[in-house]
Amino acid sequence: MKVGIVGAGMVGSSAGYALAVMGLASSVVLVDQNHDLAVAQAEDIAHAVPFLSSTIVEAADYVGLAGASVIILAAGVSQKPGESRLALLERNAAVFKDVVGNVLAVAPDAILLIASNPVDIMTQITQRISGLPANRVIGSGTILDTARFRSLLGRHLGISPQSVHAYVLGEHGDSEVLAWSNAKVGSLSLADIAAQVGSPITEHVRATIDDGVRNAAYKIIKGKGATYYGIGAGLARIIKAIAQDQHDVLTVSCVTPEIVGVKDVALSIPRVVGAQGIETDLMPDLVSAERDGLEKSARLLKDSVESIRL
Ligand code: ADP
């Protein structure tokens, strides 16, 4: 499978590296308006390949994306310390108008995988600009927030995150909702497993995990200026589900006809991902506070999208 990446900055190149490590793609093509950067990133990743896989990694112009099955859109301007994701909106919308047109001209059948923030809004903008079916325009959404939630819960319980089934829903951002009420470990409810392993989920534990998930990106940005390894691996994970037609349940973003009463909005819920892109949406059972939180998140995103003139 050929994978294209537009935007060879920290996120795009980390995704390229993760794809090479996982050996998922036969070819990875990096495109950036700064062509020298794309060439340098491709060379650097290509030098790692002999130790890892046989993926061909190269830089190209847009024409090099022809034949790609999936194209990651990671172009744009990155979040500055203290800057909200929504504040990035205007700047990145303009970049995407340019990028999506160029991509579609050479690869009209590719699945588009959006990584640029604010990701839910960029996903909805991309779907609008491209006119592609919504299930072929996928945002990385809360895939990373969900991974952080599972990892913190798993650490508290002394259980591998891979055995934790818990989801972060809604916006990839401040209004996201940690769905505590339906979190499971193995087949057990959280209360059950916590009692059995002797690690109760107290209010303090809950607040600490909630803060750890919600503020992880802000803390990393404060310390090193940007986040990229986690999302790079998350993007490769989504591509694995597509490349291997795995029908995995992942929290990704996509324009959805209706979520908790809000129509036509892109946000994350668990969705089945396979070769065709998003194949099915799965709406979890929520308690009323979570449902209200999700509705608030959906309305906030919808209002932001409606305020943009394209
Ligand atoms: P992040 O941390 O989100 O990856 P970066 O600033 O490191 O952010 O990377 C974003 C990349 O997007 C930069 O390399 C930049 O050159 C690229 N870029 C910005 N605008 C365009 C565009 N119109 N077309 C292609 N690439 C673009």
Coordinates of C-alpha atoms and ligand atoms in Angstrom, one line a residue:
M1 CA 0.0 0.0 0.0
K2 CA 1.2 3.5 -0.9
V3 CA 0.7 6.2 1.8
G4 CA 1.1 9.9 1.1
I5 CA 1.8 12.5 3.8
V6 CA 1.3 16.2 3.1
G7 CA 3.1 18.2 5.8
A8 CA 6.5 16.8 6.6
G9 CA 6.8 18.6 9.9
M10 CA 6.9 16.9 13.3
V11 CA 3.6 15.2 13.1
G12 CA 3.8 14.1 9.4
S13 CA 7.4 12.8 9.8
S14 CA 6.6 11.0 13.0
A15 CA 3.7 9.3 11.2
G16 CA 6.1 8.4 8.4
Y17 CA 8.6 7.0 10.9
A18 CA 5.9 5.0 12.7
L19 CA 4.7 3.6 9.3
A20 CA 8.2 2.5 8.5
V21 CA 8.7 0.9 11.9
M22 CA 5.5 -1.0 11.6
G23 CA 6.3 -2.0 8.0
L24 CA 2.7 -1.2 7.0
A25 CA 3.2 0.5 3.7
S26 CA 5.2 -0.5 0.7
S27 CA 5.8 3.2 0.0
V28 CA 5.5 6.4 1.9
V29 CA 5.7 9.7 0.0
L30 CA 6.3 13.0 1.9
V31 CA 5.1 16.3 0.4
D32 CA 5.7 19.8 1.9
Q33 CA 5.7 23.3 0.7
N34 CA 9.2 23.3 2.1
H35 CA 10.5 20.7 -0.3
D36 CA 14.0 20.7 1.3
L37 CA 12.4 19.7 4.6
A38 CA 10.4 16.9 2.9
V39 CA 13.6 15.6 1.3
A40 CA 15.5 15.7 4.6
Q41 CA 12.8 13.9 6.6
A42 CA 12.4 11.3 3.9
E43 CA 16.2 10.6 3.8
D44 CA 16.4 10.4 7.6
I45 CA 13.4 8.0 7.9
A46 CA 14.8 6.0 4.9
H47 CA 18.1 5.5 6.8
A48 CA 16.2 3.9 9.6
V49 CA 14.4 1.5 7.2
P50 CA 17.2 -1.1 6.8
F51 CA 16.9 -1.8 10.5
L52 CA 13.1 -2.1 10.5
S53 CA 11.3 -3.0 7.3
S54 CA 11.4 -2.6 3.5
T55 CA 9.2 0.5 3.2
I56 CA 10.4 2.9 0.5
V57 CA 10.3 6.4 1.8
E58 CA 10.8 9.4 -0.5
A59 CA 9.9 13.1 -0.9
A60 CA 7.9 14.3 -3.9
D61 CA 5.7 17.0 -5.3
Y62 CA 1.9 16.5 -5.3
V63 CA 2.1 14.4 -8.5
G64 CA 4.0 11.8 -6.5
L65 CA 0.9 11.1 -4.5
A66 CA -0.9 9.5 -7.5
G67 CA -1.9 6.0 -6.6
A68 CA -1.8 6.5 -2.8
S69 CA -4.5 4.6 -1.0
V70 CA -4.4 6.8 2.1
I71 CA -3.1 10.4 2.4
I72 CA -2.4 11.9 5.8
L73 CA -3.0 15.7 5.9
A74 CA -0.6 17.0 8.5
A75 CA 0.1 20.4 6.9
G76 CA -0.4 23.6 8.7
V77 CA 0.7 25.7 11.6
S78 CA 1.3 24.0 14.9
Q79 CA -0.2 24.9 18.3
K80 CA 1.8 27.5 20.2
P81 CA 2.2 27.3 24.0
G82 CA -1.1 28.3 25.6
E83 CA -2.9 28.6 22.2
S84 CA -6.3 26.8 22.1
R85 CA -6.9 24.4 19.3
L86 CA -9.8 26.5 18.1
A87 CA -7.5 29.5 17.8
L88 CA -5.6 27.7 15.1
L89 CA -8.7 27.4 13.0
E90 CA -8.5 30.3 10.7
R91 CA -4.9 29.8 9.8
N92 CA -5.2 26.1 9.1
A93 CA -8.5 26.4 7.1
A94 CA -6.7 28.5 4.5
V95 CA -3.8 26.0 4.2
F96 CA -6.3 23.2 3.7
K97 CA -8.1 24.8 0.9
D98 CA -4.9 24.8 -1.0
V99 CA -3.8 21.3 0.0
V100 CA -7.0 19.4 -0.5
G101 CA -7.4 20.8 -4.1
N102 CA -3.9 19.7 -4.9
V103 CA -4.4 16.2 -3.4
L104 CA -7.7 15.5 -5.1
A105 CA -6.2 16.5 -8.5
V106 CA -3.8 13.6 -8.4
A107 CA -5.4 11.1 -6.0
P108 CA -9.2 11.4 -6.2
D109 CA -9.8 7.9 -4.8
A110 CA -7.6 8.1 -1.7
I111 CA -8.9 8.0 1.8
L112 CA -8.0 11.3 3.6
L113 CA -6.7 11.0 7.1
I114 CA -6.6 14.4 8.9
A115 CA -4.1 15.1 11.6
S116 CA -3.9 19.0 11.7
N117 CA -5.6 20.7 14.6
P118 CA -8.2 21.6 15.5
V119 CA -8.7 18.1 14.0
D120 CA -12.5 17.8 14.2
I121 CA -13.0 21.1 12.4
M122 CA -10.3 20.4 9.9
T123 CA -12.0 17.1 9.2
Q124 CA -15.4 18.8 8.6
I125 CA -13.7 21.4 6.4
T126 CA -11.9 18.8 4.4
Q127 CA -15.1 16.8 3.8
R128 CA -16.8 20.0 2.7
I129 CA -14.0 21.1 0.4
S130 CA -13.4 17.6 -1.1
G131 CA -17.0 16.5 -1.5
L132 CA -15.9 13.0 -0.7
P133 CA -18.2 10.6 1.1
A134 CA -17.9 11.3 4.8
N135 CA -16.6 7.8 5.6
R136 CA -13.5 8.4 3.5
V137 CA -12.5 11.6 5.3
I138 CA -11.2 10.5 8.8
G139 CA -9.8 12.7 11.5
S140 CA -7.4 11.3 14.1
G141 CA -9.9 12.7 16.6
T142 CA -9.6 11.3 20.1
I143 CA -7.5 8.2 19.2
L144 CA -4.7 9.6 21.3
D145 CA -6.9 10.7 24.2
T146 CA -8.4 7.3 24.3
A147 CA -4.9 5.7 24.4
R148 CA -4.0 8.1 27.3
F149 CA -7.2 7.2 29.2
R150 CA -6.5 3.5 28.8
S151 CA -2.9 3.8 29.7
L152 CA -3.6 5.8 32.9
L153 CA -6.5 3.5 33.9
G154 CA -4.3 0.4 33.2
R155 CA -1.4 1.9 35.3
H156 CA -3.7 2.5 38.2
L157 CA -5.1 -1.0 38.1
G158 CA -1.9 -2.8 37.2
I159 CA -3.4 -4.1 34.0
S160 CA -2.2 -3.8 30.4
P161 CA -3.8 -0.9 28.6
Q162 CA -4.6 -3.3 25.8
S163 CA -7.1 -5.0 28.1
V164 CA -8.8 -1.8 29.0
H165 CA -11.8 -0.8 26.9
A166 CA -12.5 2.8 27.6
Y167 CA -13.2 5.7 25.2
V168 CA -12.8 9.4 25.0
L169 CA -15.6 11.0 23.0
G170 CA -16.4 14.3 21.3
E171 CA -13.9 17.0 20.5
H172 CA -10.2 16.3 20.5
G173 CA -9.8 19.2 22.9
D174 CA -11.0 20.9 26.0
S175 CA -14.7 19.7 25.7
E176 CA -13.8 16.0 25.3
V177 CA -15.8 13.5 27.4
L178 CA -14.2 10.6 29.2
A179 CA -16.8 7.9 29.1
W180 CA -16.2 6.4 32.6
S181 CA -19.6 4.8 32.9
N182 CA -19.0 2.2 30.3
A183 CA -15.3 1.6 30.8
K184 CA -14.5 -2.1 31.0
V185 CA -11.4 -4.1 31.8
G186 CA -11.5 -7.5 30.3
S187 CA -15.2 -8.2 30.6
L188 CA -15.5 -6.5 34.0
S189 CA -16.9 -3.1 35.0
L190 CA -14.5 -0.7 36.4
A191 CA -16.0 -1.0 39.9
D192 CA -15.7 -4.8 39.7
I193 CA -12.1 -4.9 38.6
A194 CA -11.1 -2.1 41.0
A195 CA -12.5 -4.1 43.9
Q196 CA -10.9 -7.3 42.8
V197 CA -7.4 -5.9 42.4
G198 CA -7.7 -3.7 45.5
S199 CA -7.2 -0.3 43.7
P200 CA -10.5 1.6 44.1
I201 CA -11.4 4.4 41.7
T202 CA -11.8 7.2 44.3
E203 CA -12.8 10.7 43.4
H204 CA -9.2 11.7 43.6
V205 CA -8.0 8.9 41.3
R206 CA -10.8 9.9 38.8
A207 CA -9.8 13.6 38.9
T208 CA -6.1 12.7 38.5
I209 CA -6.8 10.5 35.5
D210 CA -9.2 13.0 34.0
D211 CA -6.6 15.8 34.3
G212 CA -3.9 13.5 32.9
V213 CA -5.9 12.8 29.8
R214 CA -7.3 16.3 29.3
N215 CA -4.1 18.2 29.9
A216 CA -1.5 15.8 28.5
A217 CA -0.9 17.8 25.3
Y218 CA -0.6 21.1 27.1
K219 CA 2.0 19.7 29.5
I220 CA 4.0 18.2 26.6
I221 CA 3.9 21.4 24.6
K222 CA 5.1 23.3 27.7
G223 CA 8.0 21.0 28.0
K224 CA 9.1 20.4 24.4
G225 CA 7.1 22.8 22.2
A226 CA 5.0 20.2 20.4
T227 CA 3.5 16.7 20.5
Y228 CA 4.2 14.3 17.7
Y229 CA 5.4 10.7 18.6
G230 CA 2.0 9.7 20.1
I231 CA -0.1 11.1 17.3
G232 CA 2.4 9.7 14.7
A233 CA 1.8 6.2 16.1
G234 CA -1.9 6.8 16.4
L235 CA -2.1 7.7 12.7
A236 CA -0.1 4.6 11.8
R237 CA -2.6 2.6 13.9
I238 CA -5.5 3.9 11.9
I239 CA -3.7 3.1 8.6
K240 CA -3.1 -0.4 9.9
A241 CA -6.9 -0.9 10.3
I242 CA -7.4 0.4 6.7
A243 CA -4.4 -1.5 5.1
Q244 CA -5.3 -4.8 6.7
D245 CA -9.1 -4.3 6.5
Q246 CA -9.2 -5.0 10.2
H247 CA -12.6 -3.7 11.2
D248 CA -11.1 -2.3 14.4
V249 CA -13.1 -0.2 16.8
L250 CA -11.2 3.2 17.1
T251 CA -12.3 6.6 18.3
V252 CA -11.9 8.7 15.2
S253 CA -13.6 11.8 13.9
C254 CA -15.9 11.9 10.9
V255 CA -18.8 14.1 9.8
T256 CA -21.8 12.2 11.3
P257 CA -25.4 12.8 10.3
E258 CA -26.6 13.2 13.9
I259 CA -25.0 12.9 17.4
V260 CA -27.0 13.4 20.5
G261 CA -29.4 15.7 18.6
V262 CA -26.7 17.7 16.8
K263 CA -26.8 17.3 13.1
D264 CA -23.9 17.1 10.6
V265 CA -20.9 17.5 12.9
A266 CA -17.5 15.9 13.0
L267 CA -16.3 14.4 16.3
S268 CA -15.2 11.2 17.8
I269 CA -17.2 8.2 18.9
P270 CA -16.1 4.6 18.5
R271 CA -16.2 3.6 14.8
V272 CA -15.4 0.5 12.9
V273 CA -12.5 1.2 10.6
G274 CA -11.5 -1.0 7.6
A275 CA -10.5 -0.9 4.0
Q276 CA -13.3 1.4 2.9
G277 CA -12.6 3.9 5.7
I278 CA -15.2 4.2 8.4
E279 CA -17.6 1.3 8.0
T280 CA -20.0 1.7 11.0
D281 CA -20.6 4.2 13.8
L282 CA -21.0 2.7 17.3
M283 CA -22.9 5.0 19.8
P284 CA -22.1 3.9 23.4
D285 CA -24.6 3.9 26.2
L286 CA -23.9 7.0 28.3
V287 CA -25.1 8.3 31.7
S288 CA -26.8 11.7 31.5
A289 CA -23.8 13.8 32.5
E290 CA -21.7 12.2 29.8
R291 CA -24.5 12.6 27.3
D292 CA -24.8 16.3 28.2
G293 CA -21.1 16.7 27.9
L294 CA -21.1 15.1 24.5
E295 CA -23.9 17.3 23.3
K296 CA -22.1 20.4 24.6
S297 CA -19.0 19.3 22.7
A298 CA -20.9 18.6 19.5
R299 CA -22.7 22.0 19.7
L300 CA -19.4 23.8 20.3
L301 CA -17.8 22.2 17.2
K302 CA -20.8 22.8 15.1
D303 CA -20.9 26.5 16.0
S304 CA -17.2 26.8 15.2
V305 CA -17.7 25.2 11.8
E306 CA -20.6 27.3 10.9
S307 CA -18.7 30.5 11.6
I308 CA -16.1 29.7 9.0
R309 CA -16.5 31.0 5.5
L310 CA -14.7 28.9 2.9
Ligands
ADP1 P1 3.2 19.9 13.4 O1 3.9 19.9 14.7 O2 1.7 20.0 13.5 O3 3.7 18.8 12.5 P2 4.9 21.6 11.8 O4 5.0 23.1 11.8 O5 6.1 20.8 12.3 O6 3.6 21.2 12.7 O7 4.6 21.0 10.4 C1 3.6 21.5 9.5 C2 4.2 21.4 8.1 O8 3.2 21.8 7.2 C3 5.4 22.3 7.9 O9 6.5 21.6 7.5 C4 4.9 23.3 6.8 O10 6.0 23.6 5.8 C5 3.8 22.5 6.1 N1 2.9 23.3 5.4 C6 2.3 24.4 5.8 N2 1.5 24.9 4.8 C7 1.6 24.0 3.7 C8 1.0 24.0 2.4 N3 0.1 24.9 2.0 N4 1.3 22.9 1.7 C9 2.2 22.0 2.1 N5 2.8 22.0 3.3 C10 2.5 23.0 4.1

